[in-house]
PDB file of C-alpha atoms in Angstrom:
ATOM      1  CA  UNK A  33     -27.697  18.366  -2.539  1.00  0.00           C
ATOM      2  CA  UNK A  34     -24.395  19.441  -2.965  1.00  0.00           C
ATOM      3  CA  UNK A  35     -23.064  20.977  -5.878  1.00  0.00           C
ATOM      4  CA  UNK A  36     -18.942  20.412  -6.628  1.00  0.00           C
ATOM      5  CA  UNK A  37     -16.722  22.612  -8.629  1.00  0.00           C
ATOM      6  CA  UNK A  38     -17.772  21.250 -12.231  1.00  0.00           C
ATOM      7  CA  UNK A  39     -21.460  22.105 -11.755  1.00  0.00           C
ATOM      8  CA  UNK A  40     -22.137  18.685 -11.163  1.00  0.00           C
ATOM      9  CA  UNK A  41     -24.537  18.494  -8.282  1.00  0.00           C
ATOM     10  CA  UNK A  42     -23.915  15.727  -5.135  1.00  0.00           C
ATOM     11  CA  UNK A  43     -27.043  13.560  -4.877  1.00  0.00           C
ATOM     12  CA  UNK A  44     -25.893  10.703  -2.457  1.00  0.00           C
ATOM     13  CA  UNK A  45     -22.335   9.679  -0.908  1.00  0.00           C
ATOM     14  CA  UNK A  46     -21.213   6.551   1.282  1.00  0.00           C
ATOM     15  CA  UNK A  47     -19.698   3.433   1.375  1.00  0.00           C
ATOM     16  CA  UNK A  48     -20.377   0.275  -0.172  1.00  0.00           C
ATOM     17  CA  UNK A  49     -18.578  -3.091  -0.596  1.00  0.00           C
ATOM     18  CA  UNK A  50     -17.436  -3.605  -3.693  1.00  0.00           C
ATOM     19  CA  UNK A  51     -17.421  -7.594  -5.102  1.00  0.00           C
ATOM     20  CA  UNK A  52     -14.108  -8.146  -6.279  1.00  0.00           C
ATOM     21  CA  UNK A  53     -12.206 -10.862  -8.098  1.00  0.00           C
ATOM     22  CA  UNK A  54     -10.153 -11.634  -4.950  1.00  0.00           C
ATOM     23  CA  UNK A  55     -11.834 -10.216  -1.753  1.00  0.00           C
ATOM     24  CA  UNK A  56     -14.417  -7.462  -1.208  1.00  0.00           C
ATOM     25  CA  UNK A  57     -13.066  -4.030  -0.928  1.00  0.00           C
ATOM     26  CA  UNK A  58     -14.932  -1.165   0.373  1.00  0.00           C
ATOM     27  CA  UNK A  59     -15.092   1.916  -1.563  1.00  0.00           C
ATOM     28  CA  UNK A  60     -16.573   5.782  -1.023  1.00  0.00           C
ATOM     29  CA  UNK A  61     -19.389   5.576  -3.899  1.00  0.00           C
ATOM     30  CA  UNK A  62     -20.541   8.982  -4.950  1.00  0.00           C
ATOM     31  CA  UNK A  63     -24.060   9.790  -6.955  1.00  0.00           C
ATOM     32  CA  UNK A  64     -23.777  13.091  -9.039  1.00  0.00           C
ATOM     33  CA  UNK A  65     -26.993  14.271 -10.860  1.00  0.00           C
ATOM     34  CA  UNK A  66     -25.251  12.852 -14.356  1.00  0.00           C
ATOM     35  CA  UNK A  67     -22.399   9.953 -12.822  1.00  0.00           C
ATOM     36  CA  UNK A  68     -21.234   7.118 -10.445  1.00  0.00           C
ATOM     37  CA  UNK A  69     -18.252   7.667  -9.218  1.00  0.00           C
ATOM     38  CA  UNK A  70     -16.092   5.365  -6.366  1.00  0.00           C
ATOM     39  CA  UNK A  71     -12.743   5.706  -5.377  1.00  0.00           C
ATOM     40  CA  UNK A  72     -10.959   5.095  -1.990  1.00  0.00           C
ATOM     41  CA  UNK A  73     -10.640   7.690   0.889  1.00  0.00           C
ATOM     42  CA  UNK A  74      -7.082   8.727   1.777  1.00  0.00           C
ATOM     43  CA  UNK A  75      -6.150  11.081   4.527  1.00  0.00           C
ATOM     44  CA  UNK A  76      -8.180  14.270   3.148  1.00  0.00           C
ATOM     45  CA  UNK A  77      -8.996  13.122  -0.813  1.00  0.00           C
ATOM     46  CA  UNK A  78     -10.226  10.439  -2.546  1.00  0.00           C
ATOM     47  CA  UNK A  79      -8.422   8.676  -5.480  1.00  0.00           C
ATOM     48  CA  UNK A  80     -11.143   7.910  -7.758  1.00  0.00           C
ATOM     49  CA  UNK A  81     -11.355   4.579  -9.421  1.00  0.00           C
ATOM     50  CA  UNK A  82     -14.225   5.141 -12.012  1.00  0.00           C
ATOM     51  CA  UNK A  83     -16.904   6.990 -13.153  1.00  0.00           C
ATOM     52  CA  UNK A  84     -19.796   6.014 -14.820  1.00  0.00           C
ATOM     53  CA  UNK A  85     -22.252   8.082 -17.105  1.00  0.00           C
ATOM     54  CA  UNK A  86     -25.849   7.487 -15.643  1.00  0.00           C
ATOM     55  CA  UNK A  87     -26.978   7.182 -19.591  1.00  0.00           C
ATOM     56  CA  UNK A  88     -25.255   4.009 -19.763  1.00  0.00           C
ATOM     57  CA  UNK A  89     -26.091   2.943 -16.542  1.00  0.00           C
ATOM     58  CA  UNK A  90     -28.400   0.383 -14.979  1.00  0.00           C
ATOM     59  CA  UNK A  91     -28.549  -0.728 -11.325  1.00  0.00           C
ATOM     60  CA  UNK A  92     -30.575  -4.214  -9.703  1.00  0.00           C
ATOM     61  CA  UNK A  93     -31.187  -5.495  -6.708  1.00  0.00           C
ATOM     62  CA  UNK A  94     -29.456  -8.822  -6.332  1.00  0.00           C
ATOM     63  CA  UNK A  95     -29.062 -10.145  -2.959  1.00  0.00           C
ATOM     64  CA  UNK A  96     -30.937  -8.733   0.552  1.00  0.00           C
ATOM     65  CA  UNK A  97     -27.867  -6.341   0.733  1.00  0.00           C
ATOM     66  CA  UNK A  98     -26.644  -6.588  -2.938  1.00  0.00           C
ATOM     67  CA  UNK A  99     -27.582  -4.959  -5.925  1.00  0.00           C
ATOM     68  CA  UNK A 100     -25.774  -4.785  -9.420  1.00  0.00           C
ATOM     69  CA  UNK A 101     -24.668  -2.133 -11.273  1.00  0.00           C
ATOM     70  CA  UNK A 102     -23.884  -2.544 -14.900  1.00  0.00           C
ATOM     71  CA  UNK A 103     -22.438  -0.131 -17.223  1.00  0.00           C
ATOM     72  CA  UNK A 104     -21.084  -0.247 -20.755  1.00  0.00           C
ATOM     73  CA  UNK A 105     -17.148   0.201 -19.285  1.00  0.00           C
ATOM     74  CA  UNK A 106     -17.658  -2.184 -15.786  1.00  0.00           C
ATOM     75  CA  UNK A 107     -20.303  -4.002 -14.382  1.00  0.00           C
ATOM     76  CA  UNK A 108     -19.836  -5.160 -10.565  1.00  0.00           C
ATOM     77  CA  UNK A 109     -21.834  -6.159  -7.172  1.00  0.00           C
ATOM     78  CA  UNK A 110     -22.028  -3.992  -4.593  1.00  0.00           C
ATOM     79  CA  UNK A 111     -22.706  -5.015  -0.901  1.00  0.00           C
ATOM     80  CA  UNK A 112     -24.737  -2.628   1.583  1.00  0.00           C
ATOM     81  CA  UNK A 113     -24.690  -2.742   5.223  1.00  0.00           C
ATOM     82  CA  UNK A 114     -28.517  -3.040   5.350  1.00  0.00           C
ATOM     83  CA  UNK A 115     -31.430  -4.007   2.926  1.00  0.00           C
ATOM     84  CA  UNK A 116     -32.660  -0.569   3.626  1.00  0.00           C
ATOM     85  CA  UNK A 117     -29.583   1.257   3.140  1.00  0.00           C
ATOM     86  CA  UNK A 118     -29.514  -0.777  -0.229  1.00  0.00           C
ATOM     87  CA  UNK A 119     -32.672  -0.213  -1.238  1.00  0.00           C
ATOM     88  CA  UNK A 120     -32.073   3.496  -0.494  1.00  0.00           C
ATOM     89  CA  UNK A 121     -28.783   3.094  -3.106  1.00  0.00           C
ATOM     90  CA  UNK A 122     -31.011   1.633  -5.698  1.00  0.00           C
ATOM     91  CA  UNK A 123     -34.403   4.093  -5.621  1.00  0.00           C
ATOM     92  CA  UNK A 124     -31.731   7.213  -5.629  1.00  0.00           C
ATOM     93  CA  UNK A 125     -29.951   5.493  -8.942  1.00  0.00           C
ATOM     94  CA  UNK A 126     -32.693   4.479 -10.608  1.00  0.00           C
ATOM     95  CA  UNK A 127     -34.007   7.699 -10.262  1.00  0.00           C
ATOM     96  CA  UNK A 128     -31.492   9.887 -11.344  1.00  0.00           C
ATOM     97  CA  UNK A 129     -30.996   7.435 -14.217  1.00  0.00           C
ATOM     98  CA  UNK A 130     -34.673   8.054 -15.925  1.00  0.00           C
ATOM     99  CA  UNK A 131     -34.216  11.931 -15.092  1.00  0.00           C
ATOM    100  CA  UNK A 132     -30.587  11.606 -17.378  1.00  0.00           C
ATOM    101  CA  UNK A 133     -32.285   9.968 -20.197  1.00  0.00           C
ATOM    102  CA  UNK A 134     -35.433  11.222 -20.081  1.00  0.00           C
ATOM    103  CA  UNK A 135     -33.522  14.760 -20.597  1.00  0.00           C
ATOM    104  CA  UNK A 136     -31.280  13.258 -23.669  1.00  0.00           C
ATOM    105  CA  UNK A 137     -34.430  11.805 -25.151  1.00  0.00           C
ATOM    106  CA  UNK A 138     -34.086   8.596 -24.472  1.00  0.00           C
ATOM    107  CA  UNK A 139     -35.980   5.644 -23.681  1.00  0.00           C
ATOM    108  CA  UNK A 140     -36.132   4.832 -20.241  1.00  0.00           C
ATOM    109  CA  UNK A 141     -35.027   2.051 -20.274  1.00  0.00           C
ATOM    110  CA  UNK A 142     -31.444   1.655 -21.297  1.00  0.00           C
ATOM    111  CA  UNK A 143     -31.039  -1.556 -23.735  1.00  0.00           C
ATOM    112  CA  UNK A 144     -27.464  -1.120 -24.394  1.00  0.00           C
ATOM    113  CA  UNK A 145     -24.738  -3.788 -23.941  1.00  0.00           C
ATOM    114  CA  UNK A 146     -23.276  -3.938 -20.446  1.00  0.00           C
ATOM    115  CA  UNK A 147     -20.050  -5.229 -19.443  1.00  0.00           C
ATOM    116  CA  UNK A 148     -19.975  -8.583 -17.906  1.00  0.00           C
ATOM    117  CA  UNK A 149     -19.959  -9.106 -14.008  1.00  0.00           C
ATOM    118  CA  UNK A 150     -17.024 -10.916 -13.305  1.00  0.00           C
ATOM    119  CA  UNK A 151     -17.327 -14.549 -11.330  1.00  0.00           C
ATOM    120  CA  UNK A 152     -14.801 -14.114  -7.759  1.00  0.00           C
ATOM    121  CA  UNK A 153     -11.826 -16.327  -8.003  1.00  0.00           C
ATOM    122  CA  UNK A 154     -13.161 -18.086  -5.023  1.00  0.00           C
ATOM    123  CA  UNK A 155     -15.888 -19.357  -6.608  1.00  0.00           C
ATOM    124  CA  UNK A 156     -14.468 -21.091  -9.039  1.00  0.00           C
ATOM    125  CA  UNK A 157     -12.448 -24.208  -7.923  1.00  0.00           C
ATOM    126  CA  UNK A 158     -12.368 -25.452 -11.871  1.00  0.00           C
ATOM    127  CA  UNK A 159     -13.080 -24.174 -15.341  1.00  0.00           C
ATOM    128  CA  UNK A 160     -16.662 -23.504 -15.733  1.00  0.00           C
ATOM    129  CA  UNK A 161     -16.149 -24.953 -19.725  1.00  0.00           C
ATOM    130  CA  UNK A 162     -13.391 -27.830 -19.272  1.00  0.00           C
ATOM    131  CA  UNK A 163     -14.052 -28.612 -15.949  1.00  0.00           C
ATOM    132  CA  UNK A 164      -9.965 -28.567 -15.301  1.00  0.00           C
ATOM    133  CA  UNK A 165      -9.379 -28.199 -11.743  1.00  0.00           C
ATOM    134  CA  UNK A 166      -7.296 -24.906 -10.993  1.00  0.00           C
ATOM    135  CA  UNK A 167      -4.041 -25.087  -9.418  1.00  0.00           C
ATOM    136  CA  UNK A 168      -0.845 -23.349  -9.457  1.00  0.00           C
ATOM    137  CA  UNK A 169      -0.287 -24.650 -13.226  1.00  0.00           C
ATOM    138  CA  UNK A 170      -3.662 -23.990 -13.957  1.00  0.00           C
ATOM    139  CA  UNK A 171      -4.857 -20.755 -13.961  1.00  0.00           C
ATOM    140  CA  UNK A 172      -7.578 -18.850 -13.670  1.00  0.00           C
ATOM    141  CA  UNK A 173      -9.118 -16.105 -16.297  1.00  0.00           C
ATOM    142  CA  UNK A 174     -12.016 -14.092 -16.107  1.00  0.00           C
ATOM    143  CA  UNK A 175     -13.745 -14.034 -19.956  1.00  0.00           C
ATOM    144  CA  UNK A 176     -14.753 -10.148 -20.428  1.00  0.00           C
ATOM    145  CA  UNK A 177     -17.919 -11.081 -22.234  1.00  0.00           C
ATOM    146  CA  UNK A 178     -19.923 -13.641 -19.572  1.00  0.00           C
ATOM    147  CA  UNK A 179     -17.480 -13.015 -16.791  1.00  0.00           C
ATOM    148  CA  UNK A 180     -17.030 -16.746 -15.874  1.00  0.00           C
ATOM    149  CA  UNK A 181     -13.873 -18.046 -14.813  1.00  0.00           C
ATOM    150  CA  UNK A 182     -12.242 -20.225 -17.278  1.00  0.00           C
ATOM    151  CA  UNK A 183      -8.449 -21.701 -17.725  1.00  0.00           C
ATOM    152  CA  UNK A 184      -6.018 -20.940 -20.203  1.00  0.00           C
ATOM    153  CA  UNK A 185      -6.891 -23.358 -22.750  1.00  0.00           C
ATOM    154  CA  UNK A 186     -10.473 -21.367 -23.072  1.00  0.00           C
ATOM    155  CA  UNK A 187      -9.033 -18.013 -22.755  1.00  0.00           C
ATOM    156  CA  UNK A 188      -7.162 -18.923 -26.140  1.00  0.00           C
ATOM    157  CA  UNK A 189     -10.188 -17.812 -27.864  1.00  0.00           C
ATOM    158  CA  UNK A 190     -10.532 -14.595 -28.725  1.00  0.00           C
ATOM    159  CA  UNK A 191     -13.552 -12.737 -29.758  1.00  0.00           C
ATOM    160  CA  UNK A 192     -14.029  -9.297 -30.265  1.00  0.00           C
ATOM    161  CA  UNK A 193     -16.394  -7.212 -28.297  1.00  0.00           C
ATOM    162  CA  UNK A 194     -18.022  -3.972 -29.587  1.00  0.00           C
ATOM    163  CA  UNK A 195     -18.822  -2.044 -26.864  1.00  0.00           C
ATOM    164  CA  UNK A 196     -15.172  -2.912 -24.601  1.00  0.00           C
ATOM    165  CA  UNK A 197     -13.041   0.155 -25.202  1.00  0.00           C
ATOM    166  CA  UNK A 198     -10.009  -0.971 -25.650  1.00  0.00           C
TER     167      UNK A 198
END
């Protein structure tokens, strides 16, 4: 492993697809011994997007080449080239993830409230509550606590979510 300027020690780099509202995007992910971290590559650096604190963290399979990873701040799908290579993504996570709270003292199993993962646009041709067809008059917004894609008229409603940092 590799060990970066802040002490923080490289466990696992590479690139994964990223499940985004709009279109996949692939992204440099980077497993330190305490974070996630993914950003793009540019010419010689990286602008980082996020980081997450393992503590927080928890990471599934989902698909043959998909697994989830869910976080207090952001919770997303990520797309491997290979079961393998996914499977590889997931052991090294969930690893490092009981080593982080089995060192804070706490359970391994992290029971916290995640962030919801967010429905893609294109699978959602109409509200998932009204069933109002989406259009250019109609559009579409992603509800931050079940991540399903509702229209306007929905989104109205406001609740407040603990554990979104505003």
């Amino acid at each position: 492993a590799l060990s970066g300027e802040s002490g923080k020690k490289l466990l696992r780099e590479g690139n994964l697809k990223k499940v985004c509202r709009r279109k996949n995007k692939t992204f440099r992910f980077y497993l330190f011994d305490d974070a996630l971290m993914y950003g793009v590559e540019m010419a010689s650096t990286t602008q980082f997007h996020r980081s997450m604190n393992l503590l927080s963290c928890n990471v599934i399979p989902s698909t043959e080449v998909g697994m989830v990873i869910r976080s207090e701040e952001k919770s997303f799908v990520t797309l491997a080239e290979s079961q393998r290579e996914r499977d590889e993504w997931v052991n090294a996570i969930q690893a490092q993830i009981r080593i982080c709270r089995e060192g804070a003292g706490l359970p391994a199993e992290d029971v916290a409230a995640h962030a919801a993962v967010w429905t893609p646009d294109a699978d959602a041709d109409v509200c998932s509550l009204t069933g109002k067809e989406f259009s250019v008059f109609v559009r579409r917004h992603h509800c931050r606590l079940c991540g399903r894609v509702v229209c306007a008229e929905v989104s109205k409603a406001k609740l407040e979510i603990p554990w979104i940092a505003k």
